[in-house]
């Protein structure tokens, strides 16, 4: 079993839709959690950090559930420009970083 | 402030050749990382360095060596390149004032023939 697993999708949604991605992790020593966005195999860019209390930034909401060992990303009112690959990443207390394989989102007019 | 820089941007090697990928960051970050990304896959950790003078293996270290030359620089060496090492290589450093996030370089696209 992979240490970090994501639903690969692809997710094809119309503009304005709400879409949710989940990511599960197996190492309970995991300490930090993030969502990154990657466009066309360019370098990943930070989208959001993820906390147990939840983290909201405009149309994006990220949540961490430590008991069930998963993190989620919710995108509301999808825009064409949201089309990208979304990567979750987990960092353990030794600084080791593990990425999921990514979930591809395509937002269509 | 250039962030994370990588050289070269593109490279073609023949099987058995060696090369070193260079990475430097000017953000005074302690931790640095090397990843590879194959088509349709996420980033896989090759090696990381939690602080100057330390290096640790990641998920896919075979066929690679690293050097944390100083706090700024973290290089990745392929001693004898193989076609299976054809990939995009990303370097990252970890830090930040708001989040303890990773900042990525633009990547090196390596083809081994």
PDB file of C-alpha atoms in Angstrom:
ATOM      1  CA  UNK A   1       0.000   0.000   0.000  1.00  0.00           C
ATOM      2  CA  UNK A   2       1.282   3.462  -0.868  1.00  0.00           C
ATOM      3  CA  UNK A   3       2.048   5.791   2.007  1.00  0.00           C
ATOM      4  CA  UNK A   4      -0.124   8.529   0.507  1.00  0.00           C
ATOM      5  CA  UNK A   5      -3.030   7.686  -1.776  1.00  0.00           C
ATOM      6  CA  UNK A   6      -5.207   9.947  -3.863  1.00  0.00           C
ATOM      7  CA  UNK A   7      -8.133   9.318  -6.152  1.00  0.00           C
ATOM      8  CA  UNK A   8      -6.460   9.841  -9.572  1.00  0.00           C
ATOM      9  CA  UNK A   9      -9.633  10.999 -11.279  1.00  0.00           C
ATOM     10  CA  UNK A  10      -9.830  12.512 -13.762  1.00  0.00           C
ATOM     11  CA  UNK A  11     -12.564  14.804 -12.535  1.00  0.00           C
ATOM     12  CA  UNK A  12     -14.395  16.574 -15.351  1.00  0.00           C
ATOM     13  CA  UNK A  13     -16.799  19.191 -14.031  1.00  0.00           C
ATOM     14  CA  UNK A  14     -18.725  22.148 -15.472  1.00  0.00           C
ATOM     15  CA  UNK A  15     -17.914  25.692 -14.471  1.00  0.00           C
ATOM     16  CA  UNK A  16     -19.555  26.604 -11.200  1.00  0.00           C
ATOM     17  CA  UNK A  17     -19.538  23.065  -9.840  1.00  0.00           C
ATOM     18  CA  UNK A  18     -18.285  22.060  -6.420  1.00  0.00           C
ATOM     19  CA  UNK A  19     -15.668  19.317  -6.407  1.00  0.00           C
ATOM     20  CA  UNK A  20     -13.948  17.493  -3.561  1.00  0.00           C
ATOM     21  CA  UNK A  21     -10.695  15.532  -3.478  1.00  0.00           C
ATOM     22  CA  UNK A  22      -9.564  13.170  -0.765  1.00  0.00           C
ATOM     23  CA  UNK A  23      -6.154  11.914   0.188  1.00  0.00           C
ATOM     24  CA  UNK A  24      -5.354   9.182   2.731  1.00  0.00           C
ATOM     25  CA  UNK A  25      -2.051   8.637   4.494  1.00  0.00           C
ATOM     26  CA  UNK A  26      -0.791   5.602   6.389  1.00  0.00           C
ATOM     27  CA  UNK A  27       1.946   7.004   8.664  1.00  0.00           C
ATOM     28  CA  UNK A  28       0.444   8.191  11.927  1.00  0.00           C
ATOM     29  CA  UNK A  29       3.702  10.103  12.665  1.00  0.00           C
ATOM     30  CA  UNK A  30       2.839  12.494   9.841  1.00  0.00           C
ATOM     31  CA  UNK A  31       3.081  16.051  11.033  1.00  0.00           C
ATOM     32  CA  UNK A  32       2.415  18.546   8.239  1.00  0.00           C
ATOM     33  CA  UNK A  33      -0.085  18.400   5.417  1.00  0.00           C
ATOM     34  CA  UNK A  34      -0.430  20.451   2.261  1.00  0.00           C
ATOM     35  CA  UNK A  35      -2.236  20.680  -1.049  1.00  0.00           C
ATOM     36  CA  UNK A  36      -0.182  21.714  -4.083  1.00  0.00           C
ATOM     37  CA  UNK A  37      -1.275  22.582  -7.594  1.00  0.00           C
ATOM     38  CA  UNK A  38       0.693  21.537 -10.668  1.00  0.00           C
ATOM     39  CA  UNK A  39       0.117  22.805 -14.212  1.00  0.00           C
ATOM     40  CA  UNK A  40       1.363  20.876 -17.265  1.00  0.00           C
ATOM     41  CA  UNK A  41       4.292  19.246 -15.414  1.00  0.00           C
ATOM     42  CA  UNK A  42       5.667  22.585 -14.305  1.00  0.00           C
ATOM     43  CA  UNK A  43       6.897  22.867 -10.753  1.00  0.00           C
ATOM     44  CA  UNK A  44       4.231  22.369  -8.066  1.00  0.00           C
ATOM     45  CA  UNK A  45       3.010  25.487  -6.293  1.00  0.00           C
ATOM     46  CA  UNK A  46       1.569  25.584  -2.775  1.00  0.00           C
ATOM     47  CA  UNK A  47      -2.214  25.868  -2.726  1.00  0.00           C
ATOM     48  CA  UNK A  48      -2.982  25.480   0.967  1.00  0.00           C
ATOM     49  CA  UNK A  49      -1.674  24.188   4.223  1.00  0.00           C
ATOM     50  CA  UNK A  50      -4.077  21.815   6.008  1.00  0.00           C
ATOM     51  CA  UNK A  51      -5.027  21.926   9.662  1.00  0.00           C
ATOM     52  CA  UNK A  52      -7.340  19.898  11.884  1.00  0.00           C
ATOM     53  CA  UNK A  53      -9.381  23.017  12.446  1.00  0.00           C
ATOM     54  CA  UNK A  54      -9.826  23.457   8.713  1.00  0.00           C
ATOM     55  CA  UNK A  55      -8.380  26.095   6.446  1.00  0.00           C
ATOM     56  CA  UNK A  56     -10.366  28.239   4.043  1.00  0.00           C
ATOM     57  CA  UNK A  57      -9.008  30.522   1.334  1.00  0.00           C
ATOM     58  CA  UNK A  58     -11.671  32.000  -0.894  1.00  0.00           C
ATOM     59  CA  UNK A  59     -13.284  29.177  -2.850  1.00  0.00           C
ATOM     60  CA  UNK A  60     -10.919  26.570  -1.419  1.00  0.00           C
ATOM     61  CA  UNK A  61     -11.356  24.683   1.856  1.00  0.00           C
ATOM     62  CA  UNK A  62      -8.938  22.089   3.209  1.00  0.00           C
ATOM     63  CA  UNK A  63      -9.565  19.765   6.123  1.00  0.00           C
ATOM     64  CA  UNK A  64      -7.507  17.260   8.090  1.00  0.00           C
ATOM     65  CA  UNK A  65      -8.970  14.265   9.913  1.00  0.00           C
ATOM     66  CA  UNK A  66      -6.175  12.776  12.028  1.00  0.00           C
ATOM     67  CA  UNK A  67      -8.315   9.987  13.465  1.00  0.00           C
ATOM     68  CA  UNK A  68      -9.178   8.646  10.018  1.00  0.00           C
ATOM     69  CA  UNK A  69      -5.858   9.761   8.501  1.00  0.00           C
ATOM     70  CA  UNK A  70      -7.177  11.655   5.530  1.00  0.00           C
ATOM     71  CA  UNK A  71      -7.095  15.177   4.176  1.00  0.00           C
ATOM     72  CA  UNK A  72      -9.573  16.770   1.842  1.00  0.00           C
ATOM     73  CA  UNK A  73      -9.782  19.700  -0.544  1.00  0.00           C
ATOM     74  CA  UNK A  74     -13.069  21.306  -1.540  1.00  0.00           C
ATOM     75  CA  UNK A  75     -13.290  23.701  -4.471  1.00  0.00           C
ATOM     76  CA  UNK A  76     -16.499  25.711  -4.769  1.00  0.00           C
ATOM     77  CA  UNK A  77     -17.724  27.587  -7.858  1.00  0.00           C
ATOM     78  CA  UNK A  78     -15.104  25.985 -10.122  1.00  0.00           C
ATOM     79  CA  UNK A  79     -13.415  28.209 -12.710  1.00  0.00           C
ATOM     80  CA  UNK A  80     -11.783  27.207 -15.991  1.00  0.00           C
ATOM     81  CA  UNK A  81      -8.495  28.321 -14.462  1.00  0.00           C
ATOM     82  CA  UNK A  82      -8.834  25.668 -11.731  1.00  0.00           C
ATOM     83  CA  UNK A  83      -8.008  22.971 -14.298  1.00  0.00           C
ATOM     84  CA  UNK A  84      -4.775  21.403 -13.064  1.00  0.00           C
ATOM     85  CA  UNK A  85      -3.406  18.456 -11.138  1.00  0.00           C
ATOM     86  CA  UNK A  86      -3.822  18.665  -7.361  1.00  0.00           C
ATOM     87  CA  UNK A  87      -1.230  16.946  -5.215  1.00  0.00           C
ATOM     88  CA  UNK A  88      -1.457  16.205  -1.526  1.00  0.00           C
ATOM     89  CA  UNK A  89       1.769  15.979   0.437  1.00  0.00           C
ATOM     90  CA  UNK A  90       2.512  14.700   3.912  1.00  0.00           C
ATOM     91  CA  UNK A  91       5.674  15.482   5.879  1.00  0.00           C
ATOM     92  CA  UNK A  92       6.692  13.397   8.890  1.00  0.00           C
ATOM     93  CA  UNK A  93       8.481  14.541  12.022  1.00  0.00           C
ATOM     94  CA  UNK A  94      11.889  13.712  10.474  1.00  0.00           C
ATOM     95  CA  UNK A  95      11.242  16.041   7.555  1.00  0.00           C
ATOM     96  CA  UNK A  96      10.595  13.270   5.040  1.00  0.00           C
ATOM     97  CA  UNK A  97       8.066  14.341   2.443  1.00  0.00           C
ATOM     98  CA  UNK A  98       5.662  12.043   0.564  1.00  0.00           C
ATOM     99  CA  UNK A  99       3.440  13.137  -2.317  1.00  0.00           C
ATOM    100  CA  UNK A 100       0.320  11.477  -3.616  1.00  0.00           C
ATOM    101  CA  UNK A 101       0.138  10.717  -7.340  1.00  0.00           C
ATOM    102  CA  UNK A 102      -2.188  13.640  -7.951  1.00  0.00           C
ATOM    103  CA  UNK A 103      -5.797  14.168  -8.969  1.00  0.00           C
ATOM    104  CA  UNK A 104      -6.466  15.728 -12.358  1.00  0.00           C
ATOM    105  CA  UNK A 105      -9.265  18.275 -12.584  1.00  0.00           C
ATOM    106  CA  UNK A 106     -10.683  19.617 -15.831  1.00  0.00           C
ATOM    107  CA  UNK A 107     -13.277  22.375 -15.595  1.00  0.00           C
ATOM    108  CA  UNK A 108     -15.335  22.769 -18.766  1.00  0.00           C
ATOM    109  CA  UNK A 109     -17.403  25.736 -19.966  1.00  0.00           C
TER     110      UNK A 109
ATOM    111  CA  UNK B   1      15.745  36.718  -4.388  1.00  0.00           C
ATOM    112  CA  UNK B   2      15.801  33.910  -6.998  1.00  0.00           C
ATOM    113  CA  UNK B   3      14.174  31.242  -4.795  1.00  0.00           C
ATOM    114  CA  UNK B   4      15.227  27.743  -5.906  1.00  0.00           C
ATOM    115  CA  UNK B   5      17.327  27.440  -9.051  1.00  0.00           C
ATOM    116  CA  UNK B   6      18.227  24.266 -10.933  1.00  0.00           C
ATOM    117  CA  UNK B   7      20.707  23.603 -13.698  1.00  0.00           C
ATOM    118  CA  UNK B   8      20.578  22.385 -16.362  1.00  0.00           C
ATOM    119  CA  UNK B   9      16.971  22.769 -17.566  1.00  0.00           C
ATOM    120  CA  UNK B  10      17.326  20.019 -20.171  1.00  0.00           C
ATOM    121  CA  UNK B  11      19.831  17.206 -20.615  1.00  0.00           C
ATOM    122  CA  UNK B  12      20.212  14.198 -22.901  1.00  0.00           C
ATOM    123  CA  UNK B  13      22.579  11.430 -21.810  1.00  0.00           C
ATOM    124  CA  UNK B  14      23.639   8.119 -23.233  1.00  0.00           C
ATOM    125  CA  UNK B  15      23.339   4.994 -21.111  1.00  0.00           C
ATOM    126  CA  UNK B  16      26.317   4.743 -18.781  1.00  0.00           C
ATOM    127  CA  UNK B  17      27.188   8.438 -18.780  1.00  0.00           C
ATOM    128  CA  UNK B  18      27.333  10.363 -15.537  1.00  0.00           C
ATOM    129  CA  UNK B  19      26.121  13.820 -14.635  1.00  0.00           C
ATOM    130  CA  UNK B  20      25.349  16.074 -11.689  1.00  0.00           C
ATOM    131  CA  UNK B  21      22.184  18.102 -11.314  1.00  0.00           C
ATOM    132  CA  UNK B  22      22.715  21.310  -9.404  1.00  0.00           C
ATOM    133  CA  UNK B  23      20.269  22.983  -7.044  1.00  0.00           C
ATOM    134  CA  UNK B  24      20.642  26.153  -5.012  1.00  0.00           C
ATOM    135  CA  UNK B  25      18.312  28.169  -2.781  1.00  0.00           C
ATOM    136  CA  UNK B  26      18.760  31.663  -1.409  1.00  0.00           C
ATOM    137  CA  UNK B  27      16.022  31.564   1.250  1.00  0.00           C
ATOM    138  CA  UNK B  28      18.246  30.292   4.092  1.00  0.00           C
ATOM    139  CA  UNK B  29      16.169  27.121   4.401  1.00  0.00           C
ATOM    140  CA  UNK B  30      17.514  24.180   6.353  1.00  0.00           C
ATOM    141  CA  UNK B  31      15.816  21.333   4.468  1.00  0.00           C
ATOM    142  CA  UNK B  32      16.238  20.467   0.805  1.00  0.00           C
ATOM    143  CA  UNK B  33      14.779  17.695  -1.367  1.00  0.00           C
ATOM    144  CA  UNK B  34      15.261  15.924  -4.690  1.00  0.00           C
ATOM    145  CA  UNK B  35      12.267  14.372  -6.468  1.00  0.00           C
ATOM    146  CA  UNK B  36      11.644  12.688  -9.761  1.00  0.00           C
ATOM    147  CA  UNK B  37       8.353  12.776 -11.625  1.00  0.00           C
ATOM    148  CA  UNK B  38       7.510  10.252 -14.312  1.00  0.00           C
ATOM    149  CA  UNK B  39       4.610  10.757 -16.748  1.00  0.00           C
ATOM    150  CA  UNK B  40       1.227  10.355 -15.084  1.00  0.00           C
ATOM    151  CA  UNK B  41       2.706  10.004 -11.641  1.00  0.00           C
ATOM    152  CA  UNK B  42       3.266  12.156  -8.628  1.00  0.00           C
ATOM    153  CA  UNK B  43       6.612  13.240  -7.257  1.00  0.00           C
ATOM    154  CA  UNK B  44       8.736  10.525  -5.709  1.00  0.00           C
ATOM    155  CA  UNK B  45      11.362  11.465  -3.159  1.00  0.00           C
ATOM    156  CA  UNK B  46      14.905  10.427  -4.078  1.00  0.00           C
ATOM    157  CA  UNK B  47      16.922  11.963  -1.232  1.00  0.00           C
ATOM    158  CA  UNK B  48      16.443  14.727   1.255  1.00  0.00           C
ATOM    159  CA  UNK B  49      18.617  16.756   3.583  1.00  0.00           C
ATOM    160  CA  UNK B  50      16.988  17.935   6.790  1.00  0.00           C
ATOM    161  CA  UNK B  51      19.941  20.190   7.590  1.00  0.00           C
ATOM    162  CA  UNK B  52      23.408  21.044   6.353  1.00  0.00           C
ATOM    163  CA  UNK B  53      25.665  18.023   6.722  1.00  0.00           C
ATOM    164  CA  UNK B  54      22.897  15.405   6.739  1.00  0.00           C
ATOM    165  CA  UNK B  55      21.295  13.427   3.935  1.00  0.00           C
ATOM    166  CA  UNK B  56      18.713  10.637   4.013  1.00  0.00           C
ATOM    167  CA  UNK B  57      17.265   8.250   1.482  1.00  0.00           C
ATOM    168  CA  UNK B  58      13.779   8.760   0.207  1.00  0.00           C
ATOM    169  CA  UNK B  59      11.491   6.374  -1.644  1.00  0.00           C
ATOM    170  CA  UNK B  60      13.638   5.775  -4.766  1.00  0.00           C
ATOM    171  CA  UNK B  61      17.358   6.373  -3.966  1.00  0.00           C
ATOM    172  CA  UNK B  62      18.915   3.568  -6.055  1.00  0.00           C
ATOM    173  CA  UNK B  63      21.194   4.829  -8.820  1.00  0.00           C
ATOM    174  CA  UNK B  64      21.629   8.275  -7.250  1.00  0.00           C
ATOM    175  CA  UNK B  65      23.971  10.035  -4.854  1.00  0.00           C
ATOM    176  CA  UNK B  66      23.617  13.444  -3.265  1.00  0.00           C
ATOM    177  CA  UNK B  67      25.837  16.065  -1.690  1.00  0.00           C
ATOM    178  CA  UNK B  68      24.712  18.848   0.619  1.00  0.00           C
ATOM    179  CA  UNK B  69      27.637  21.087  -0.222  1.00  0.00           C
ATOM    180  CA  UNK B  70      26.565  23.874   2.128  1.00  0.00           C
ATOM    181  CA  UNK B  71      23.289  25.310   3.343  1.00  0.00           C
ATOM    182  CA  UNK B  72      22.484  26.749  -0.088  1.00  0.00           C
ATOM    183  CA  UNK B  73      23.376  23.889  -2.407  1.00  0.00           C
ATOM    184  CA  UNK B  74      22.161  20.313  -2.777  1.00  0.00           C
ATOM    185  CA  UNK B  75      23.369  18.336  -5.793  1.00  0.00           C
ATOM    186  CA  UNK B  76      22.144  15.053  -7.273  1.00  0.00           C
ATOM    187  CA  UNK B  77      24.538  12.758  -9.128  1.00  0.00           C
ATOM    188  CA  UNK B  78      23.799   9.954 -11.559  1.00  0.00           C
ATOM    189  CA  UNK B  79      26.942   7.822 -11.712  1.00  0.00           C
ATOM    190  CA  UNK B  80      25.865   5.566 -14.583  1.00  0.00           C
ATOM    191  CA  UNK B  81      22.679   6.758 -16.218  1.00  0.00           C
ATOM    192  CA  UNK B  82      20.038   4.245 -17.298  1.00  0.00           C
ATOM    193  CA  UNK B  83      16.952   4.725 -19.520  1.00  0.00           C
ATOM    194  CA  UNK B  84      14.780   4.112 -16.430  1.00  0.00           C
ATOM    195  CA  UNK B  85      16.132   7.389 -15.044  1.00  0.00           C
ATOM    196  CA  UNK B  86      14.496   9.385 -17.829  1.00  0.00           C
ATOM    197  CA  UNK B  87      12.280  11.753 -15.887  1.00  0.00           C
ATOM    198  CA  UNK B  88      11.719  15.302 -14.722  1.00  0.00           C
ATOM    199  CA  UNK B  89      13.770  16.108 -11.635  1.00  0.00           C
ATOM    200  CA  UNK B  90      12.628  18.728  -9.151  1.00  0.00           C
ATOM    201  CA  UNK B  91      14.589  20.209  -6.298  1.00  0.00           C
ATOM    202  CA  UNK B  92      12.825  21.857  -3.370  1.00  0.00           C
ATOM    203  CA  UNK B  93      13.670  23.630  -0.137  1.00  0.00           C
ATOM    204  CA  UNK B  94      11.445  23.814   2.913  1.00  0.00           C
ATOM    205  CA  UNK B  95      10.752  26.891   4.993  1.00  0.00           C
ATOM    206  CA  UNK B  96       8.625  30.005   4.883  1.00  0.00           C
ATOM    207  CA  UNK B  97       7.288  32.579   7.258  1.00  0.00           C
ATOM    208  CA  UNK B  98       3.619  31.733   6.906  1.00  0.00           C
ATOM    209  CA  UNK B  99       3.634  27.968   6.309  1.00  0.00           C
ATOM    210  CA  UNK B 100       6.481  25.508   6.573  1.00  0.00           C
ATOM    211  CA  UNK B 101       6.078  24.822   2.868  1.00  0.00           C
ATOM    212  CA  UNK B 102       8.263  23.465   0.090  1.00  0.00           C
ATOM    213  CA  UNK B 103       9.424  25.820  -2.659  1.00  0.00           C
ATOM    214  CA  UNK B 104      10.290  24.133  -5.935  1.00  0.00           C
ATOM    215  CA  UNK B 105      12.797  24.817  -8.658  1.00  0.00           C
ATOM    216  CA  UNK B 106      11.685  24.779 -12.319  1.00  0.00           C
ATOM    217  CA  UNK B 107      12.853  21.220 -12.906  1.00  0.00           C
ATOM    218  CA  UNK B 108      15.419  19.424 -15.067  1.00  0.00           C
ATOM    219  CA  UNK B 109      14.099  17.340 -17.954  1.00  0.00           C
ATOM    220  CA  UNK B 110      16.470  14.422 -18.376  1.00  0.00           C
ATOM    221  CA  UNK B 111      16.404  11.877 -21.197  1.00  0.00           C
ATOM    222  CA  UNK B 112      18.669   8.833 -21.110  1.00  0.00           C
ATOM    223  CA  UNK B 113      19.033   7.064 -24.460  1.00  0.00           C
TER     224      UNK B 113
END
